[in-house]
PDB file of C-alpha atoms in Angstrom:
ATOM      1  CA  UNK S   1      -7.066  -3.388   2.516  1.00 42.00           C
ATOM      2  CA  UNK S   2      -5.546  -0.014   3.442  1.00 45.00           C
ATOM      3  CA  UNK S   3      -7.639   1.973   5.891  1.00 50.00           C
ATOM      4  CA  UNK S   4      -7.345   5.378   7.489  1.00 51.00           C
ATOM      5  CA  UNK S   5      -8.461   3.840  10.786  1.00 57.00           C
ATOM      6  CA  UNK S   6      -4.973   2.696  11.540  1.00 66.00           C
ATOM      7  CA  UNK S   7      -4.073   6.101  12.976  1.00 71.00           C
ATOM      8  CA  UNK S   8      -5.688   4.721  16.216  1.00 82.00           C
ATOM      9  CA  UNK S   9      -3.190   2.689  18.286  1.00 86.00           C
ATOM     10  CA  UNK S  10      -5.715  -0.025  19.185  1.00 90.00           C
ATOM     11  CA  UNK S  11      -6.859  -0.401  15.604  1.00 92.00           C
ATOM     12  CA  UNK S  12      -3.241  -0.306  14.345  1.00 91.00           C
ATOM     13  CA  UNK S  13      -2.570  -3.378  16.512  1.00 93.00           C
ATOM     14  CA  UNK S  14      -5.196  -5.250  14.460  1.00 94.00           C
ATOM     15  CA  UNK S  15      -3.459  -4.634  11.180  1.00 92.00           C
ATOM     16  CA  UNK S  16      -0.831  -7.459  11.185  1.00 93.00           C
ATOM     17  CA  UNK S  17      -3.158 -10.241  12.370  1.00 94.00           C
ATOM     18  CA  UNK S  18      -5.730  -9.080   9.803  1.00 93.00           C
ATOM     19  CA  UNK S  19      -3.115  -8.926   6.989  1.00 91.00           C
ATOM     20  CA  UNK S  20      -0.662 -11.840   7.366  1.00 91.00           C
ATOM     21  CA  UNK S  21       2.304 -12.173   4.977  1.00 89.00           C
ATOM     22  CA  UNK S  22       1.295 -13.256   1.488  1.00 93.00           C
ATOM     23  CA  UNK S  23       2.460 -13.431  -2.106  1.00 96.00           C
ATOM     24  CA  UNK S  24       2.707  -9.631  -2.358  1.00 96.00           C
ATOM     25  CA  UNK S  25       5.519  -9.713   0.199  1.00 96.00           C
ATOM     26  CA  UNK S  26       7.323 -12.379  -1.882  1.00 97.00           C
ATOM     27  CA  UNK S  27       6.922 -10.252  -5.023  1.00 98.00           C
ATOM     28  CA  UNK S  28       8.629  -7.246  -3.463  1.00 98.00           C
ATOM     29  CA  UNK S  29      11.390  -9.293  -1.784  1.00 97.00           C
ATOM     30  CA  UNK S  30      12.185 -10.905  -5.143  1.00 97.00           C
ATOM     31  CA  UNK S  31      12.140  -7.495  -6.864  1.00 97.00           C
ATOM     32  CA  UNK S  32      14.644  -6.100  -4.370  1.00 97.00           C
ATOM     33  CA  UNK S  33      16.969  -9.035  -5.032  1.00 97.00           C
ATOM     34  CA  UNK S  34      19.921 -10.285  -3.008  1.00 94.00           C
ATOM     35  CA  UNK S  35      22.459  -7.543  -3.672  1.00 96.00           C
ATOM     36  CA  UNK S  36      22.271  -4.745  -1.040  1.00 96.00           C
ATOM     37  CA  UNK S  37      20.244  -1.785  -2.256  1.00 97.00           C
ATOM     38  CA  UNK S  38      18.837   1.447  -0.835  1.00 98.00           C
ATOM     39  CA  UNK S  39      15.056   0.998  -0.564  1.00 98.00           C
ATOM     40  CA  UNK S  40      12.263   3.322   0.374  1.00 98.00           C
ATOM     41  CA  UNK S  41       9.040   1.685   1.645  1.00 98.00           C
ATOM     42  CA  UNK S  42       6.446   4.431   1.177  1.00 98.00           C
ATOM     43  CA  UNK S  43       3.367   3.743   3.270  1.00 96.00           C
ATOM     44  CA  UNK S  44       5.328   1.133   5.263  1.00 96.00           C
ATOM     45  CA  UNK S  45       2.577   0.700   7.881  1.00 94.00           C
ATOM     46  CA  UNK S  46       3.734  -1.596  10.683  1.00 95.00           C
ATOM     47  CA  UNK S  47       7.020  -2.154   8.930  1.00 96.00           C
ATOM     48  CA  UNK S  48       6.726  -5.854   8.097  1.00 95.00           C
ATOM     49  CA  UNK S  49       8.197  -5.560   4.586  1.00 97.00           C
ATOM     50  CA  UNK S  50      10.769  -2.952   5.593  1.00 97.00           C
ATOM     51  CA  UNK S  51      12.044  -5.246   8.344  1.00 96.00           C
ATOM     52  CA  UNK S  52      12.208  -8.236   5.981  1.00 96.00           C
ATOM     53  CA  UNK S  53      14.191  -6.164   3.483  1.00 97.00           C
ATOM     54  CA  UNK S  54      16.599  -4.921   6.149  1.00 97.00           C
ATOM     55  CA  UNK S  55      17.102  -8.487   7.363  1.00 96.00           C
ATOM     56  CA  UNK S  56      18.354  -9.317   3.838  1.00 96.00           C
ATOM     57  CA  UNK S  57      21.006  -6.590   4.013  1.00 96.00           C
ATOM     58  CA  UNK S  58      19.230  -3.766   2.273  1.00 97.00           C
ATOM     59  CA  UNK S  59      19.431  -0.187   3.585  1.00 98.00           C
ATOM     60  CA  UNK S  60      15.836   0.717   4.225  1.00 98.00           C
ATOM     61  CA  UNK S  61      13.777   3.819   4.996  1.00 98.00           C
ATOM     62  CA  UNK S  62      10.227   3.204   6.155  1.00 98.00           C
ATOM     63  CA  UNK S  63       7.829   6.134   5.694  1.00 98.00           C
ATOM     64  CA  UNK S  64       4.228   6.406   6.813  1.00 96.00           C
ATOM     65  CA  UNK S  65       1.849   9.253   7.779  1.00 94.00           C
ATOM     66  CA  UNK S  66       0.286   7.319  10.730  1.00 93.00           C
ATOM     67  CA  UNK S  67       2.177   7.589  14.028  1.00 93.00           C
ATOM     68  CA  UNK S  68       0.401   4.530  15.490  1.00 93.00           C
ATOM     69  CA  UNK S  69       1.660   2.353  12.651  1.00 94.00           C
ATOM     70  CA  UNK S  70       5.193   3.610  12.938  1.00 95.00           C
ATOM     71  CA  UNK S  71       5.146   2.998  16.635  1.00 94.00           C
ATOM     72  CA  UNK S  72       4.569  -0.709  15.961  1.00 95.00           C
ATOM     73  CA  UNK S  73       7.190  -0.620  13.191  1.00 95.00           C
ATOM     74  CA  UNK S  74       9.876   0.831  15.363  1.00 95.00           C
ATOM     75  CA  UNK S  75       9.377  -1.890  17.988  1.00 93.00           C
ATOM     76  CA  UNK S  76       9.845  -4.746  15.543  1.00 92.00           C
ATOM     77  CA  UNK S  77      12.966  -6.899  15.981  1.00 88.00           C
ATOM     78  CA  UNK S  78      15.724  -5.222  13.950  1.00 86.00           C
ATOM     79  CA  UNK S  79      13.725  -2.003  13.777  1.00 89.00           C
ATOM     80  CA  UNK S  80      16.746   0.022  14.873  1.00 91.00           C
ATOM     81  CA  UNK S  81      18.411  -0.816  11.529  1.00 94.00           C
ATOM     82  CA  UNK S  82      15.734   1.095   9.585  1.00 97.00           C
ATOM     83  CA  UNK S  83      15.250   4.831   9.190  1.00 97.00           C
ATOM     84  CA  UNK S  84      11.687   5.528  10.146  1.00 98.00           C
ATOM     85  CA  UNK S  85      10.069   8.758   8.880  1.00 98.00           C
ATOM     86  CA  UNK S  86       6.648  10.228   9.703  1.00 96.00           C
ATOM     87  CA  UNK S  87       5.452  11.730   6.450  1.00 96.00           C
ATOM     88  CA  UNK S  88       3.046  11.477   3.569  1.00 95.00           C
ATOM     89  CA  UNK S  89       4.344  10.901   0.026  1.00 97.00           C
ATOM     90  CA  UNK S  90       3.821  14.431  -1.293  1.00 96.00           C
ATOM     91  CA  UNK S  91       5.556  16.057   1.720  1.00 97.00           C
ATOM     92  CA  UNK S  92       8.545  13.702   1.833  1.00 98.00           C
ATOM     93  CA  UNK S  93      11.966  15.392   1.760  1.00 97.00           C
ATOM     94  CA  UNK S  94      15.006  13.218   2.364  1.00 98.00           C
ATOM     95  CA  UNK S  95      18.586  13.678   1.294  1.00 96.00           C
ATOM     96  CA  UNK S  96      18.963  10.016   0.347  1.00 96.00           C
ATOM     97  CA  UNK S  97      18.296   8.660  -3.124  1.00 98.00           C
ATOM     98  CA  UNK S  98      16.950   5.166  -3.570  1.00 98.00           C
ATOM     99  CA  UNK S  99      17.503   2.243  -5.938  1.00 98.00           C
ATOM    100  CA  UNK S 100      13.972   1.050  -5.296  1.00 98.00           C
ATOM    101  CA  UNK S 101      10.796   2.680  -4.006  1.00 98.00           C
ATOM    102  CA  UNK S 102       7.866   0.484  -3.120  1.00 98.00           C
ATOM    103  CA  UNK S 103       4.250   1.315  -2.268  1.00 98.00           C
ATOM    104  CA  UNK S 104       2.539  -1.867  -0.939  1.00 96.00           C
ATOM    105  CA  UNK S 105      -0.934  -2.736   0.197  1.00 93.00           C
ATOM    106  CA  UNK S 106      -2.614  -0.657  -2.539  1.00 96.00           C
ATOM    107  CA  UNK S 107      -1.343   2.566  -0.915  1.00 95.00           C
ATOM    108  CA  UNK S 108      -1.532   4.217  -4.337  1.00 97.00           C
ATOM    109  CA  UNK S 109      -5.341   4.063  -4.173  1.00 97.00           C
ATOM    110  CA  UNK S 110      -5.490   6.612  -1.287  1.00 96.00           C
ATOM    111  CA  UNK S 111      -4.500   9.400  -3.657  1.00 97.00           C
ATOM    112  CA  UNK S 112      -7.950  10.478  -4.719  1.00 97.00           C
ATOM    113  CA  UNK S 113      -7.478  13.076  -7.498  1.00 96.00           C
ATOM    114  CA  UNK S 114      -4.970  13.836 -10.261  1.00 97.00           C
ATOM    115  CA  UNK S 115      -3.250  16.519  -8.297  1.00 97.00           C
ATOM    116  CA  UNK S 116      -2.699  14.162  -5.290  1.00 96.00           C
ATOM    117  CA  UNK S 117      -1.211  11.522  -7.598  1.00 97.00           C
ATOM    118  CA  UNK S 118       0.999  13.989  -9.455  1.00 97.00           C
ATOM    119  CA  UNK S 119       2.283  15.466  -6.158  1.00 97.00           C
ATOM    120  CA  UNK S 120       3.061  12.012  -4.669  1.00 98.00           C
ATOM    121  CA  UNK S 121       4.685  10.543  -7.805  1.00 98.00           C
ATOM    122  CA  UNK S 122       6.700  13.650  -8.595  1.00 97.00           C
ATOM    123  CA  UNK S 123       8.077  13.773  -5.078  1.00 98.00           C
ATOM    124  CA  UNK S 124       8.955  10.064  -5.099  1.00 98.00           C
ATOM    125  CA  UNK S 125      10.616  10.485  -8.484  1.00 98.00           C
ATOM    126  CA  UNK S 126      12.960  13.062  -6.943  1.00 97.00           C
ATOM    127  CA  UNK S 127      13.973  10.451  -4.437  1.00 98.00           C
ATOM    128  CA  UNK S 128      15.009   7.896  -7.052  1.00 98.00           C
ATOM    129  CA  UNK S 129      18.638   7.239  -7.860  1.00 97.00           C
ATOM    130  CA  UNK S 130      19.596   7.692 -11.500  1.00 95.00           C
ATOM    131  CA  UNK S 131      18.779   4.044 -12.392  1.00 94.00           C
ATOM    132  CA  UNK S 132      16.205   3.595  -9.621  1.00 97.00           C
ATOM    133  CA  UNK S 133      12.802   1.998  -9.973  1.00 98.00           C
ATOM    134  CA  UNK S 134       9.447   2.613  -8.380  1.00 98.00           C
ATOM    135  CA  UNK S 135       6.667   0.042  -8.070  1.00 98.00           C
ATOM    136  CA  UNK S 136       3.059   0.191  -6.836  1.00 98.00           C
ATOM    137  CA  UNK S 137      -0.311  -1.434  -7.557  1.00 98.00           C
ATOM    138  CA  UNK S 138      -3.963  -0.499  -7.818  1.00 98.00           C
ATOM    139  CA  UNK S 139      -6.882  -2.864  -8.059  1.00 98.00           C
ATOM    140  CA  UNK S 140      -8.181  -3.002 -11.602  1.00 98.00           C
ATOM    141  CA  UNK S 141     -11.311  -0.938 -11.818  1.00 97.00           C
ATOM    142  CA  UNK S 142     -12.811  -3.208 -14.443  1.00 97.00           C
ATOM    143  CA  UNK S 143     -12.965  -6.104 -12.016  1.00 97.00           C
ATOM    144  CA  UNK S 144     -15.039  -4.117  -9.483  1.00 97.00           C
ATOM    145  CA  UNK S 145     -13.525  -5.843  -6.455  1.00 97.00           C
ATOM    146  CA  UNK S 146     -15.480  -3.589  -4.086  1.00 97.00           C
ATOM    147  CA  UNK S 147     -18.678  -5.459  -4.900  1.00 97.00           C
ATOM    148  CA  UNK S 148     -17.515  -8.200  -2.511  1.00 97.00           C
ATOM    149  CA  UNK S 149     -16.672  -5.789   0.369  1.00 97.00           C
ATOM    150  CA  UNK S 150     -19.937  -6.601   2.237  1.00 97.00           C
ATOM    151  CA  UNK S 151     -20.385  -7.943   5.766  1.00 97.00           C
ATOM    152  CA  UNK S 152     -21.429 -11.443   4.754  1.00 96.00           C
ATOM    153  CA  UNK S 153     -18.314 -11.939   2.598  1.00 96.00           C
ATOM    154  CA  UNK S 154     -15.684 -10.180   4.770  1.00 97.00           C
ATOM    155  CA  UNK S 155     -16.598 -10.958   8.401  1.00 97.00           C
ATOM    156  CA  UNK S 156     -13.817 -12.674  10.268  1.00 96.00           C
ATOM    157  CA  UNK S 157     -12.611 -13.194  13.855  1.00 97.00           C
ATOM    158  CA  UNK S 158      -8.900 -12.742  14.535  1.00 96.00           C
ATOM    159  CA  UNK S 159      -6.673 -13.116  17.574  1.00 97.00           C
ATOM    160  CA  UNK S 160      -4.825  -9.870  18.359  1.00 95.00           C
ATOM    161  CA  UNK S 161      -1.908 -10.184  20.832  1.00 94.00           C
ATOM    162  CA  UNK S 162      -2.603  -8.121  23.960  1.00 92.00           C
ATOM    163  CA  UNK S 163      -6.250  -7.530  22.964  1.00 94.00           C
ATOM    164  CA  UNK S 164      -7.940 -10.882  22.307  1.00 96.00           C
ATOM    165  CA  UNK S 165     -10.520 -11.811  19.716  1.00 97.00           C
ATOM    166  CA  UNK S 166     -11.572  -8.977  17.424  1.00 97.00           C
ATOM    167  CA  UNK S 167     -14.352  -9.339  14.807  1.00 97.00           C
ATOM    168  CA  UNK S 168     -13.812  -7.291  11.642  1.00 97.00           C
ATOM    169  CA  UNK S 169     -15.974  -6.747   8.568  1.00 97.00           C
ATOM    170  CA  UNK S 170     -16.290  -4.249   5.704  1.00 97.00           C
ATOM    171  CA  UNK S 171     -19.285  -2.584   4.213  1.00 97.00           C
ATOM    172  CA  UNK S 172     -19.674  -0.268   1.219  1.00 97.00           C
ATOM    173  CA  UNK S 173     -20.938   3.225   1.938  1.00 97.00           C
ATOM    174  CA  UNK S 174     -20.893   4.719  -1.610  1.00 98.00           C
ATOM    175  CA  UNK S 175     -19.561   4.293  -5.145  1.00 98.00           C
ATOM    176  CA  UNK S 176     -19.166   7.551  -7.016  1.00 97.00           C
ATOM    177  CA  UNK S 177     -17.416   7.035 -10.338  1.00 96.00           C
ATOM    178  CA  UNK S 178     -13.854   5.888  -9.567  1.00 97.00           C
ATOM    179  CA  UNK S 179     -14.180   6.603  -5.808  1.00 98.00           C
ATOM    180  CA  UNK S 180     -15.333   3.894  -3.443  1.00 98.00           C
ATOM    181  CA  UNK S 181     -16.025   4.710   0.214  1.00 97.00           C
ATOM    182  CA  UNK S 182     -16.254   1.812   2.614  1.00 96.00           C
ATOM    183  CA  UNK S 183     -16.508   1.274   6.337  1.00 96.00           C
ATOM    184  CA  UNK S 184     -14.317  -0.981   8.468  1.00 95.00           C
ATOM    185  CA  UNK S 185     -16.169  -2.321  11.531  1.00 96.00           C
ATOM    186  CA  UNK S 186     -14.188  -3.544  14.559  1.00 96.00           C
ATOM    187  CA  UNK S 187     -15.888  -5.370  17.430  1.00 97.00           C
ATOM    188  CA  UNK S 188     -13.722  -5.873  20.512  1.00 96.00           C
ATOM    189  CA  UNK S 189     -16.501  -7.225  22.682  1.00 93.00           C
ATOM    190  CA  UNK S 190     -20.036  -6.407  23.853  1.00 94.00           C
ATOM    191  CA  UNK S 191     -20.565  -2.687  23.705  1.00 94.00           C
ATOM    192  CA  UNK S 192     -16.971  -2.054  22.528  1.00 95.00           C
ATOM    193  CA  UNK S 193     -16.804  -1.381  18.815  1.00 95.00           C
ATOM    194  CA  UNK S 194     -15.377   1.135  16.359  1.00 94.00           C
ATOM    195  CA  UNK S 195     -16.338   2.089  12.812  1.00 94.00           C
ATOM    196  CA  UNK S 196     -14.097   4.024  10.425  1.00 93.00           C
ATOM    197  CA  UNK S 197     -14.509   5.159   6.780  1.00 93.00           C
ATOM    198  CA  UNK S 198     -11.978   5.250   3.996  1.00 94.00           C
ATOM    199  CA  UNK S 199     -12.131   6.212   0.332  1.00 96.00           C
ATOM    200  CA  UNK S 200     -10.080   4.614  -2.429  1.00 97.00           C
ATOM    201  CA  UNK S 201      -9.723   5.496  -6.063  1.00 98.00           C
ATOM    202  CA  UNK S 202      -9.893   2.773  -8.723  1.00 98.00           C
ATOM    203  CA  UNK S 203      -8.092   3.455 -12.025  1.00 97.00           C
ATOM    204  CA  UNK S 204      -7.555   1.911 -15.419  1.00 97.00           C
ATOM    205  CA  UNK S 205      -4.137   1.016 -16.831  1.00 97.00           C
ATOM    206  CA  UNK S 206      -4.332   3.977 -19.276  1.00 97.00           C
ATOM    207  CA  UNK S 207      -5.022   6.293 -16.370  1.00 97.00           C
ATOM    208  CA  UNK S 208      -2.041   4.936 -14.402  1.00 98.00           C
ATOM    209  CA  UNK S 209       0.195   5.279 -17.488  1.00 97.00           C
ATOM    210  CA  UNK S 210      -0.909   8.907 -17.963  1.00 97.00           C
ATOM    211  CA  UNK S 211      -0.238   9.676 -14.313  1.00 97.00           C
ATOM    212  CA  UNK S 212       3.250   8.220 -14.596  1.00 97.00           C
ATOM    213  CA  UNK S 213       3.999  10.320 -17.739  1.00 96.00           C
ATOM    214  CA  UNK S 214       2.778  13.503 -16.066  1.00 96.00           C
ATOM    215  CA  UNK S 215       5.109  12.786 -13.111  1.00 96.00           C
ATOM    216  CA  UNK S 216       8.220  12.109 -15.268  1.00 96.00           C
ATOM    217  CA  UNK S 217       8.110   8.323 -14.907  1.00 98.00           C
ATOM    218  CA  UNK S 218       8.230   5.717 -17.643  1.00 96.00           C
ATOM    219  CA  UNK S 219       6.564   2.298 -17.135  1.00 94.00           C
ATOM    220  CA  UNK S 220       8.954  -0.564 -17.707  1.00 94.00           C
ATOM    221  CA  UNK S 221       6.812  -3.616 -16.793  1.00 97.00           C
ATOM    222  CA  UNK S 222       3.134  -4.251 -16.204  1.00 98.00           C
ATOM    223  CA  UNK S 223       1.827  -7.208 -14.227  1.00 98.00           C
ATOM    224  CA  UNK S 224      -1.749  -8.354 -13.613  1.00 98.00           C
ATOM    225  CA  UNK S 225      -1.244 -10.189 -10.377  1.00 98.00           C
ATOM    226  CA  UNK S 226       1.427 -10.893  -7.715  1.00 98.00           C
ATOM    227  CA  UNK S 227       2.402 -14.193  -9.347  1.00 97.00           C
ATOM    228  CA  UNK S 228       4.093 -12.134 -12.108  1.00 96.00           C
ATOM    229  CA  UNK S 229       1.476 -12.850 -14.798  1.00 97.00           C
ATOM    230  CA  UNK S 230       1.168 -10.220 -17.555  1.00 97.00           C
ATOM    231  CA  UNK S 231      -1.577  -7.596 -17.313  1.00 98.00           C
ATOM    232  CA  UNK S 232      -4.830  -8.236 -19.134  1.00 97.00           C
ATOM    233  CA  UNK S 233      -8.033  -6.189 -19.158  1.00 95.00           C
ATOM    234  CA  UNK S 234      -9.635  -8.576 -16.631  1.00 96.00           C
ATOM    235  CA  UNK S 235      -6.546  -8.914 -14.322  1.00 98.00           C
ATOM    236  CA  UNK S 236      -7.316  -8.294 -10.645  1.00 98.00           C
ATOM    237  CA  UNK S 237      -4.329  -6.009 -10.213  1.00 98.00           C
ATOM    238  CA  UNK S 238      -2.556  -3.280 -12.143  1.00 98.00           C
ATOM    239  CA  UNK S 239       1.043  -3.580 -11.008  1.00 98.00           C
ATOM    240  CA  UNK S 240       3.692  -1.278 -12.571  1.00 98.00           C
ATOM    241  CA  UNK S 241       7.412  -1.029 -12.318  1.00 98.00           C
ATOM    242  CA  UNK S 242       8.680   2.342 -13.617  1.00 98.00           C
ATOM    243  CA  UNK S 243      11.851   4.344 -13.981  1.00 97.00           C
ATOM    244  CA  UNK S 244      12.728   8.003 -14.367  1.00 92.00           C
ATOM    245  CA  UNK S 245      11.803   9.409 -17.733  1.00 77.00           C
ATOM    246  CA  UNK S 246      14.270  11.270 -19.914  1.00 69.00           C
TER     247      UNK S 246
END
């Protein structure tokens, strides 16, 4: 679950133990394939996927707006093989053009209005090679996943290297149309806690398709989950692979 809290170095250290490798990583590694490609990981966070892609011979740029996350990414084994860039999606300006651009971890949901989405996707489109592809996902609004983001369903204790046991849970603050604001609670020990708030936008497939069209991108494939199953109205995910439009 992406969260603005990870601009804090101590909270950034919690991210990897809280979000271990899963089927989403496998999806993106398979999409990249075995032949070396130029790949942009937008919203790369701590660089786990970027590092895995580079280890397979791809030429990778990892971009994130949070310095604390990039600091962890740069210190990963093999991190010196990756071009790390501190930037948001809309402000990105690189000379390179990429065969594949990925936004993982539901990064797309942090763009809260149509202007934000158009600015981000249009900028990323300019960074695509002629036959390049871009992929991202949003949780399907129809499923209302946020209803389970409550303390009793999300509370867990994790071991964080260099810190120890941290207890984390989520709680909903508000639901206003497509915008869901939730809190992330971190407890490091007695009297040592932090609470941060983040807002995500939940969209429909039609809304995602419209945003792609406005940004000069054409959807090629839609999936409904990370196992590659087709999208249906009750799928948990809306995953799209798109190309430059004509």
